[in-house]
Amino acid sequence: MTTTATPTPVEKVAAGTADYLDQRTGIGTFVKTFARKIFPDHWSFLLGEIALFSFITILISGVFLTLFFVPSMNEVHYEGPWAAMNGVEMSEAFASTLRLSFEVRGGLLMRQIHHWAALIFMAAIVTHMMRVFFTGAFRKPREVNWVVGFLLLILGLAAGFSGYSLPDDVLSGNGLRITDGVVRSIPVIGSYTSYYIFGGEFPGQDLIPRLFTVHILLVPGIILALIGLHLFFVVLHKHTQYPGSGKSDKNVVGYPLFPIYVAKAGGYFFTVFGIIALMAGTMSINPVWNYGPYDPSPISAGAQPDWYMLFLEGSLRLMPGFTEVVIGHYTLSLNVIIPAMVVPGILFTLLAAYPFIEAFATGDKGEHHVLDRPRNRPFRTAFGVSILTAFFILVLAGSNDLIATHFHMSLNDITWAFRVLIFLGPWFAFWVTKRICLGLQRKDRELVLHGHETGRIVRFANGEYIEVHKPLDAHERWLRVQHVADRPLEIEPAEDSRGVRRKGYALDRMRQRLSQTFYEDRVEPVTPAELAASHSHGSHDEIESRTEQEESPAQLAMDPIGGGRNLVDPQDETAPDGRNRRS
């Protein structure tokens, strides 16, 4: 006898609501398709989720702060629980920040949650972009999504700058004064632009209300739109995956979105939020009551912005002052234009345009869904490390006064050291990183050809001693030979058979030179013929066959033509996992 459970009233309401929505929106088909989407499982893919969850935390805490903050530069005299500030003249913006910190229940906690979440948001974006860059996840068809991510980085900088400028304290005021100087350095239109931004002579009366609108409305709205576009591209193009046996550009090995990743993402959000809340409750950040309201006269050491803006501060501090040029009655402030606009512009332009530059150099028009191992792309990895080195040097230069005071060193010596390092450091980092990558590739070749060292020494009857090596299994070998070593492009001669100069040769020649820069130094992956030859050691083979049951050299030499991809089937269904595979 079987019994059928009677649906509860709640289940009936839920089922009826779902059916109502499905019949009118067709959402059931969308949810069904999306829930079956396969995503690979790797810890580095969580970096983007940290950025997303940090931004959600920013929005939640920002709504709370908006209810109490007064975006006004009108002067008032403070009277409140912070006795040191009683009677001090300040803007309403600064006074409301003090009220948020000391009078609103939970206000200080929400301020610090908001600030810490903003710092982690930027750190997660930078780290996520580093992962995408070094693994080549920006290649076709994801070039546009790389640009979207780059725009999110720039908008994050804008959101952070406009946010920490709102309290109108000494630290943020000094940052705005630097901004005014940078804007004024723009030839011809600089002074007019500054007057327009500040609503008059600095600091004016309109900047804080304008920054408030930018910070809570304009920038977050664009960021939300770009996040939606970014996630849409991730779903549209399917997720990238790290190389390994059973993985190719035609499938995705991983777990379905529902229920696996839905549960993981939910728990991970509360983990990120909890860590940010713990940091906010235990670590003080931006104590504006120690700085006081903005006053142009007091300037001291330690006036650094948040970490993600330190590179601009460092660039300004390193530039010598003698580059200021006077032409007639006009002053051209190269000592401000170069460090504040030219240097960051070059670095950011290279970062944004790199996917297109690499595609132009390789001539590669195929789709890529399997990621690169950084060691297999020496130029790209070295270039990325050199860019990071330049930013890191500028960040340290932005704290040269703190380094001088904490380590009792000469500020001038530190500044000159960084001026030298900004030229030599990126070049040295590029050279070292490229050498390391090539060395790791040679180590991979050695492992594929000879296997792992075991420490076991065997003596033959003729007196010869050898160390027995343990051959790599199919999965280890595939990881080290699955990549294609790109070669410099070959182009047609400058002149045809009749001696007529070929149209487009100059562009092809430039492309070839760029390709040589990228791929002239390379290490080819092991071919089947090379592997078969390395296993043909006569009597040595008997020792190896007893140590590890492996394929015979004859089997490996069945197809001696081609690259390393022929050493093992990329669609090997014996991959050591139980995950789903979907084309």
Coordinates of C-alpha atoms in Angstrom, one line a residue, residues 101-534:
S101 CA 31.2 57.7 14.4
F102 CA 30.2 58.6 18.0
E103 CA 26.5 59.2 18.2
V104 CA 24.8 56.9 15.7
R105 CA 24.4 53.3 17.0
G106 CA 26.6 51.1 14.9
G107 CA 27.7 54.0 12.8
L108 CA 31.5 53.6 13.4
L109 CA 31.2 49.9 12.6
M110 CA 29.4 50.6 9.4
R111 CA 31.9 53.2 8.4
Q112 CA 34.8 50.8 8.9
I113 CA 33.0 48.0 7.1
H114 CA 32.5 50.3 4.2
H115 CA 36.1 51.4 4.1
W116 CA 37.6 47.9 4.6
A117 CA 35.2 46.4 1.9
A118 CA 36.4 49.1 -0.5
L119 CA 40.1 48.2 0.1
I120 CA 39.4 44.5 -0.3
F121 CA 37.2 45.2 -3.4
M122 CA 40.2 46.9 -5.2
A123 CA 42.6 44.3 -4.0
A124 CA 40.4 41.5 -5.3
I125 CA 40.0 43.2 -8.7
V126 CA 43.8 43.6 -9.1
T127 CA 44.5 40.0 -8.0
H128 CA 41.7 38.7 -10.3
M129 CA 43.1 40.6 -13.2
M130 CA 46.6 39.3 -12.4
R131 CA 45.2 35.7 -12.6
V132 CA 43.5 36.4 -15.9
F133 CA 46.6 38.0 -17.3
F134 CA 49.2 35.4 -16.4
T135 CA 47.0 32.5 -17.5
G136 CA 46.0 34.1 -20.8
A137 CA 42.3 34.0 -20.0
F138 CA 41.9 37.3 -22.0
R139 CA 42.5 35.6 -25.3
K140 CA 39.7 35.1 -28.0
P141 CA 36.8 35.3 -27.4
R142 CA 37.3 37.2 -24.1
E143 CA 39.2 40.3 -25.2
V144 CA 36.0 42.5 -24.7
N145 CA 35.5 41.0 -21.2
W146 CA 39.1 42.0 -20.4
V147 CA 38.3 45.6 -21.3
V148 CA 35.2 45.4 -19.2
G149 CA 37.3 44.3 -16.2
F150 CA 39.8 47.0 -16.9
L151 CA 37.0 49.6 -16.8
L152 CA 35.8 48.1 -13.5
L153 CA 39.4 48.7 -12.2
I154 CA 39.3 52.4 -13.3
L155 CA 35.8 52.9 -11.9
G156 CA 36.9 51.3 -8.6
L157 CA 39.7 53.9 -8.4
A158 CA 37.2 56.7 -9.0
A159 CA 34.8 55.3 -6.4
G160 CA 37.5 55.0 -3.8
F161 CA 38.9 58.5 -4.5
S162 CA 35.5 60.1 -4.4
G163 CA 34.6 58.2 -1.2
Y164 CA 37.5 58.9 1.0
S165 CA 37.3 62.6 -0.1
L166 CA 33.8 63.0 1.4
P167 CA 34.6 63.4 5.1
D168 CA 36.4 66.7 4.4
D169 CA 39.2 66.0 6.8
V170 CA 42.9 67.0 6.6
L171 CA 43.9 63.8 4.8
S172 CA 41.2 63.9 2.1
G173 CA 41.7 67.7 1.7
N174 CA 45.3 67.3 1.0
G175 CA 44.4 64.7 -1.7
L176 CA 41.9 67.1 -3.2
R177 CA 44.6 69.8 -3.2
I178 CA 46.9 67.5 -5.2
T179 CA 44.0 66.8 -7.6
D180 CA 43.5 70.5 -8.1
G181 CA 47.2 70.9 -8.9
V182 CA 47.1 68.1 -11.4
V183 CA 44.0 69.5 -13.1
R184 CA 45.6 73.0 -13.3
S185 CA 48.7 71.6 -14.9
I186 CA 46.7 70.7 -18.1
P187 CA 47.8 73.1 -20.8
V188 CA 45.3 75.8 -21.8
I189 CA 42.2 74.4 -20.2
G190 CA 43.6 73.5 -16.8
S191 CA 42.5 76.6 -14.8
Y192 CA 39.1 76.6 -16.4
T193 CA 38.6 72.9 -15.6
S194 CA 39.6 73.4 -12.0
Y195 CA 37.2 76.3 -11.6
Y196 CA 34.4 74.2 -13.0
I197 CA 35.1 71.2 -10.8
F198 CA 35.3 73.1 -7.6
G199 CA 32.7 75.6 -8.3
G200 CA 35.2 78.5 -8.0
E201 CA 38.6 78.8 -6.4
F202 CA 39.8 75.8 -4.4
P203 CA 38.2 74.4 -2.3
G204 CA 35.0 76.2 -3.3
Q205 CA 31.5 75.2 -1.9
D206 CA 30.3 72.7 -4.4
L207 CA 32.8 69.9 -4.5
I208 CA 31.5 67.7 -1.6
P209 CA 27.9 67.6 -2.9
R210 CA 29.2 66.8 -6.4
L211 CA 31.5 64.0 -5.1
F212 CA 28.6 62.7 -3.1
T213 CA 26.5 62.3 -6.3
V214 CA 29.4 60.7 -8.2
H215 CA 30.1 58.4 -5.3
I216 CA 26.6 57.1 -4.5
L217 CA 24.9 57.3 -7.9
L218 CA 27.0 57.7 -11.0
V219 CA 30.0 55.4 -10.4
P220 CA 28.1 52.6 -8.5
G221 CA 25.4 52.5 -11.3
I222 CA 28.1 52.1 -14.0
I223 CA 29.9 49.5 -11.9
L224 CA 26.7 47.5 -11.5
A225 CA 26.0 47.6 -15.2
L226 CA 29.6 46.5 -16.0
I227 CA 29.4 43.7 -13.4
G228 CA 26.2 42.4 -15.1
L229 CA 27.9 42.6 -18.5
H230 CA 31.0 40.9 -17.1
L231 CA 29.0 38.0 -15.7
F232 CA 27.0 37.7 -19.0
F233 CA 30.2 37.2 -20.9
V234 CA 31.4 34.6 -18.5
V235 CA 28.2 32.6 -19.1
L236 CA 28.1 33.3 -22.8
H237 CA 31.7 32.2 -23.5
K238 CA 31.7 29.4 -20.8
H239 CA 34.3 29.4 -18.1
T240 CA 38.0 28.9 -18.7
Q241 CA 39.7 25.9 -17.0
Y242 CA 43.3 25.0 -16.1
P243 CA 45.1 22.5 -18.3
G244 CA 45.0 18.8 -17.5
S245 CA 44.0 15.5 -18.9
G246 CA 40.4 15.3 -20.0
K247 CA 40.2 19.1 -20.5
S248 CA 40.2 20.8 -23.9
D249 CA 38.9 23.9 -25.7
K250 CA 35.7 21.9 -26.6
N251 CA 34.5 20.9 -23.1
V252 CA 34.2 22.1 -19.5
V253 CA 35.1 19.8 -16.6
G254 CA 33.5 20.8 -13.3
Y255 CA 30.3 20.9 -11.3
P256 CA 26.8 22.3 -12.2
L257 CA 25.8 25.7 -10.9
F258 CA 22.8 24.3 -9.0
P259 CA 23.0 23.0 -6.3
I260 CA 26.8 22.9 -6.0
Y261 CA 27.9 26.4 -6.8
V262 CA 24.8 28.1 -5.5
A263 CA 25.5 26.6 -2.0
K264 CA 29.2 27.4 -2.2
A265 CA 28.6 31.0 -3.3
G266 CA 26.0 31.6 -0.6
G267 CA 28.4 30.3 2.1
Y268 CA 31.3 32.2 0.6
F269 CA 29.4 35.5 0.6
F270 CA 28.8 35.2 4.4
T271 CA 32.5 34.2 4.8
V272 CA 33.7 37.3 3.0
F273 CA 31.2 39.5 4.8
G274 CA 32.1 38.0 8.2
I275 CA 35.8 38.6 7.6
I276 CA 35.2 42.2 6.6
A277 CA 33.0 42.7 9.7
L278 CA 35.7 41.2 11.9
M279 CA 38.3 43.5 10.5
A280 CA 36.0 46.5 10.9
G281 CA 35.3 45.5 14.5
T282 CA 38.9 45.0 15.5
M283 CA 41.1 47.2 13.3
S284 CA 40.6 51.0 13.2
I285 CA 40.8 52.7 9.8
N286 CA 40.6 56.3 8.7
P287 CA 40.1 57.9 12.2
V288 CA 39.2 61.3 10.9
W289 CA 38.9 62.7 14.5
N290 CA 42.6 62.4 14.8
Y291 CA 43.2 64.5 11.6
G292 CA 40.7 67.2 12.2
P293 CA 38.7 69.2 9.6
Y294 CA 40.4 70.3 6.4
D295 CA 42.7 73.2 6.7
P296 CA 45.3 74.1 4.0
S297 CA 48.0 75.0 6.5
P298 CA 48.9 71.8 8.4
I299 CA 50.8 69.3 6.3
S300 CA 52.9 66.6 7.8
A301 CA 54.4 63.2 7.1
G302 CA 52.1 60.3 6.7
A303 CA 49.6 62.0 4.3
Q304 CA 49.1 59.0 2.1
P305 CA 45.9 58.0 0.3
D306 CA 44.5 54.5 0.3
W307 CA 46.9 51.9 -1.2
Y308 CA 45.4 51.8 -4.7
M309 CA 46.1 55.5 -5.2
L310 CA 49.6 55.4 -3.8
F311 CA 51.2 54.7 -7.2
L312 CA 50.0 58.2 -8.4
E313 CA 51.3 59.8 -5.2
G314 CA 54.7 58.0 -5.7
S315 CA 54.9 59.1 -9.3
L316 CA 54.4 62.8 -8.3
R317 CA 57.0 62.5 -5.5
L318 CA 59.7 61.0 -7.7
M319 CA 59.5 63.7 -10.5
P320 CA 62.2 66.4 -10.2
G321 CA 61.0 70.0 -10.1
F322 CA 63.4 71.4 -12.7
T323 CA 61.2 70.0 -15.5
E324 CA 58.8 73.0 -15.2
V325 CA 59.1 75.0 -18.4
V326 CA 58.1 78.7 -18.8
I327 CA 57.1 79.7 -22.3
G328 CA 56.4 83.5 -22.6
H329 CA 53.9 84.2 -19.9
Y330 CA 52.7 80.6 -19.6
T331 CA 54.1 77.8 -17.4
L332 CA 54.1 74.3 -18.7
S333 CA 54.2 72.1 -15.6
L334 CA 55.9 69.0 -17.0
N335 CA 56.9 68.1 -13.4
V336 CA 53.1 67.4 -12.8
I337 CA 51.9 66.4 -16.3
I338 CA 54.5 63.6 -16.8
P339 CA 54.1 61.8 -13.4
A340 CA 50.3 62.3 -13.0
M341 CA 49.2 61.7 -16.6
V342 CA 51.9 60.4 -18.9
V343 CA 53.3 57.6 -16.7
P344 CA 50.0 56.2 -15.4
G345 CA 48.6 56.6 -18.9
I346 CA 51.4 54.5 -20.4
L347 CA 51.0 51.8 -17.7
F348 CA 47.2 51.6 -18.0
T349 CA 47.2 51.7 -21.8
L350 CA 49.7 48.8 -22.0
L351 CA 47.5 46.9 -19.6
A352 CA 44.3 47.5 -21.4
A353 CA 45.7 46.9 -24.9
Y354 CA 47.8 43.9 -24.2
P355 CA 45.3 41.2 -25.4
F356 CA 45.1 43.0 -28.8
I357 CA 48.9 43.4 -29.0
E358 CA 49.5 39.7 -28.3
A359 CA 46.8 38.7 -30.8
F360 CA 48.5 40.9 -33.4
A361 CA 51.9 39.4 -32.7
T362 CA 50.8 35.8 -32.8
G363 CA 48.2 36.0 -35.6
D364 CA 46.2 33.5 -33.5
K365 CA 42.5 33.7 -34.4
G366 CA 41.3 30.5 -32.7
E367 CA 39.2 30.3 -29.5
H368 CA 40.9 29.5 -26.2
H369 CA 39.1 28.0 -23.2
V370 CA 42.1 26.2 -21.6
L371 CA 44.4 28.4 -19.6
D372 CA 48.1 28.7 -20.1
R373 CA 50.7 27.8 -17.5
P374 CA 52.6 31.1 -16.9
R375 CA 55.9 29.3 -17.5
N376 CA 54.9 28.4 -21.0
R377 CA 54.5 32.1 -22.0
P378 CA 57.8 33.6 -20.8
F379 CA 57.4 37.0 -22.5
R380 CA 53.8 37.6 -21.2
T381 CA 54.7 36.5 -17.6
A382 CA 57.9 38.6 -17.6
F383 CA 56.0 41.6 -19.0
G384 CA 53.3 41.3 -16.3
V385 CA 55.8 41.0 -13.5
S386 CA 57.7 44.1 -14.9
I387 CA 54.4 46.2 -14.9
L388 CA 53.7 45.0 -11.3
T389 CA 57.2 45.9 -10.3
A390 CA 56.8 49.4 -11.7
F391 CA 53.5 49.9 -9.7
F392 CA 55.1 48.4 -6.6
I393 CA 58.1 50.8 -6.8
L394 CA 55.7 53.8 -7.2
V395 CA 53.6 52.6 -4.2
L396 CA 56.7 52.5 -2.1
A397 CA 57.8 55.9 -3.4
G398 CA 54.4 57.3 -2.3
S399 CA 55.4 56.3 1.3
N400 CA 59.0 57.6 1.1
D401 CA 58.4 60.0 4.1
L402 CA 57.1 57.1 6.3
I403 CA 60.1 54.9 5.3
A404 CA 62.4 57.8 6.2
T405 CA 60.8 58.5 9.6
H406 CA 60.4 54.8 10.6
F407 CA 63.8 53.6 9.5
H408 CA 65.7 56.8 10.3
M409 CA 67.0 57.2 6.7
S410 CA 67.6 60.2 4.5
L411 CA 64.4 61.2 2.5
N412 CA 66.6 62.5 -0.4
D413 CA 68.5 59.2 -0.6
I414 CA 65.3 57.2 -0.6
T415 CA 63.8 59.4 -3.3
W416 CA 66.9 59.1 -5.5
A417 CA 67.0 55.3 -5.0
F418 CA 63.4 55.0 -6.2
R419 CA 64.2 57.3 -9.2
V420 CA 66.9 54.8 -10.3
L421 CA 64.7 51.8 -9.5
I422 CA 61.8 53.0 -11.5
F423 CA 64.0 52.5 -14.6
L424 CA 66.1 49.5 -13.6
G425 CA 63.6 47.6 -11.5
P426 CA 61.0 46.6 -14.2
W427 CA 63.8 45.7 -16.7
F428 CA 65.6 43.5 -14.1
A429 CA 62.3 41.9 -13.1
F430 CA 61.5 41.1 -16.7
W431 CA 64.9 39.5 -17.3
V432 CA 64.8 37.4 -14.2
T433 CA 61.2 36.3 -14.7
K434 CA 61.8 35.3 -18.3
R435 CA 64.9 33.3 -17.3
I436 CA 62.9 31.5 -14.6
C437 CA 60.1 30.6 -17.0
L438 CA 62.5 29.2 -19.6
G439 CA 64.3 27.2 -16.8
L440 CA 61.0 25.8 -15.6
Q441 CA 60.1 24.7 -19.2
R442 CA 63.5 22.9 -19.5
K443 CA 62.8 21.2 -16.2
D444 CA 59.4 20.0 -17.6
R445 CA 61.2 18.6 -20.7
E446 CA 63.6 16.8 -18.4
L447 CA 60.8 15.3 -16.4
V448 CA 58.9 14.1 -19.4
L449 CA 62.0 12.6 -21.0
H450 CA 63.5 11.0 -18.0
G451 CA 60.9 10.9 -15.2
H452 CA 61.2 11.6 -11.5
E453 CA 64.4 10.9 -9.6
T454 CA 64.0 8.0 -7.2
G455 CA 67.4 7.9 -5.5
R456 CA 67.7 4.2 -6.3
I457 CA 71.1 3.3 -7.7
V458 CA 71.5 0.1 -9.8
R459 CA 74.8 -1.5 -10.9
F460 CA 75.1 -3.5 -14.1
A461 CA 77.3 -6.5 -14.7
N462 CA 79.7 -4.3 -16.7
G463 CA 80.2 -2.1 -13.7
E464 CA 78.0 0.8 -14.9
Y465 CA 75.9 2.6 -12.3
I466 CA 72.6 4.3 -13.1
E467 CA 69.9 6.0 -11.1
V468 CA 66.5 4.5 -11.8
H469 CA 63.9 7.2 -12.7
K470 CA 60.2 6.8 -12.2
P471 CA 58.3 7.6 -15.5
L472 CA 55.5 10.2 -15.4
D473 CA 52.0 8.9 -15.6
A474 CA 49.8 10.0 -18.5
H475 CA 48.2 12.9 -16.5
E476 CA 51.5 14.4 -15.4
R477 CA 52.9 14.1 -18.9
W478 CA 49.8 15.7 -20.5
L479 CA 50.1 18.7 -18.2
R480 CA 53.7 19.3 -19.4
V481 CA 53.2 18.7 -23.1
Q482 CA 49.7 19.9 -24.0
H483 CA 50.7 23.5 -24.9
V484 CA 51.7 24.7 -28.3
A485 CA 55.0 26.7 -28.4
D486 CA 54.3 29.7 -30.6
R487 CA 57.0 30.5 -33.0
P488 CA 57.9 33.9 -34.6
L489 CA 55.8 34.6 -37.7
E490 CA 57.2 34.0 -41.2
I491 CA 56.3 36.6 -43.8
E492 CA 56.6 36.8 -47.6
P493 CA 59.6 38.6 -49.1
A494 CA 59.5 42.4 -49.6
E495 CA 59.5 42.0 -53.4
D496 CA 57.7 39.5 -55.6
S497 CA 59.3 37.5 -58.4
R498 CA 59.1 40.5 -60.7
G499 CA 60.9 42.8 -58.3
V500 CA 57.8 44.7 -57.4
R501 CA 57.6 45.8 -53.7
R502 CA 54.8 44.0 -52.0
K503 CA 51.9 46.0 -50.6
G504 CA 51.6 45.8 -46.8
Y505 CA 55.2 44.6 -46.3
A506 CA 56.0 47.3 -43.8
L507 CA 53.1 46.3 -41.5
D508 CA 54.0 42.6 -41.9
R509 CA 57.6 43.4 -41.0
M510 CA 56.6 45.3 -37.9
R511 CA 54.3 42.4 -36.9
Q512 CA 57.2 39.9 -37.5
R513 CA 59.6 41.9 -35.3
L514 CA 56.9 42.1 -32.5
S515 CA 56.4 38.3 -32.9
Q516 CA 60.2 37.7 -32.5
T517 CA 60.2 39.8 -29.4
F518 CA 57.4 37.6 -28.0
Y519 CA 58.5 34.1 -29.1
E520 CA 62.1 34.1 -30.2
D521 CA 63.2 32.6 -26.9
R522 CA 61.2 29.4 -26.4
V523 CA 61.4 25.8 -25.3
E524 CA 59.6 23.2 -27.5
P525 CA 57.4 20.6 -25.8
V526 CA 58.5 17.0 -26.1
T527 CA 57.4 15.1 -29.2
P528 CA 56.5 11.4 -29.2
A529 CA 59.6 10.6 -31.2
E530 CA 61.8 12.3 -28.6
L531 CA 60.1 10.4 -25.8
A532 CA 60.5 7.1 -27.5
A533 CA 64.2 7.8 -28.1
S534 CA 64.7 8.7 -24.4

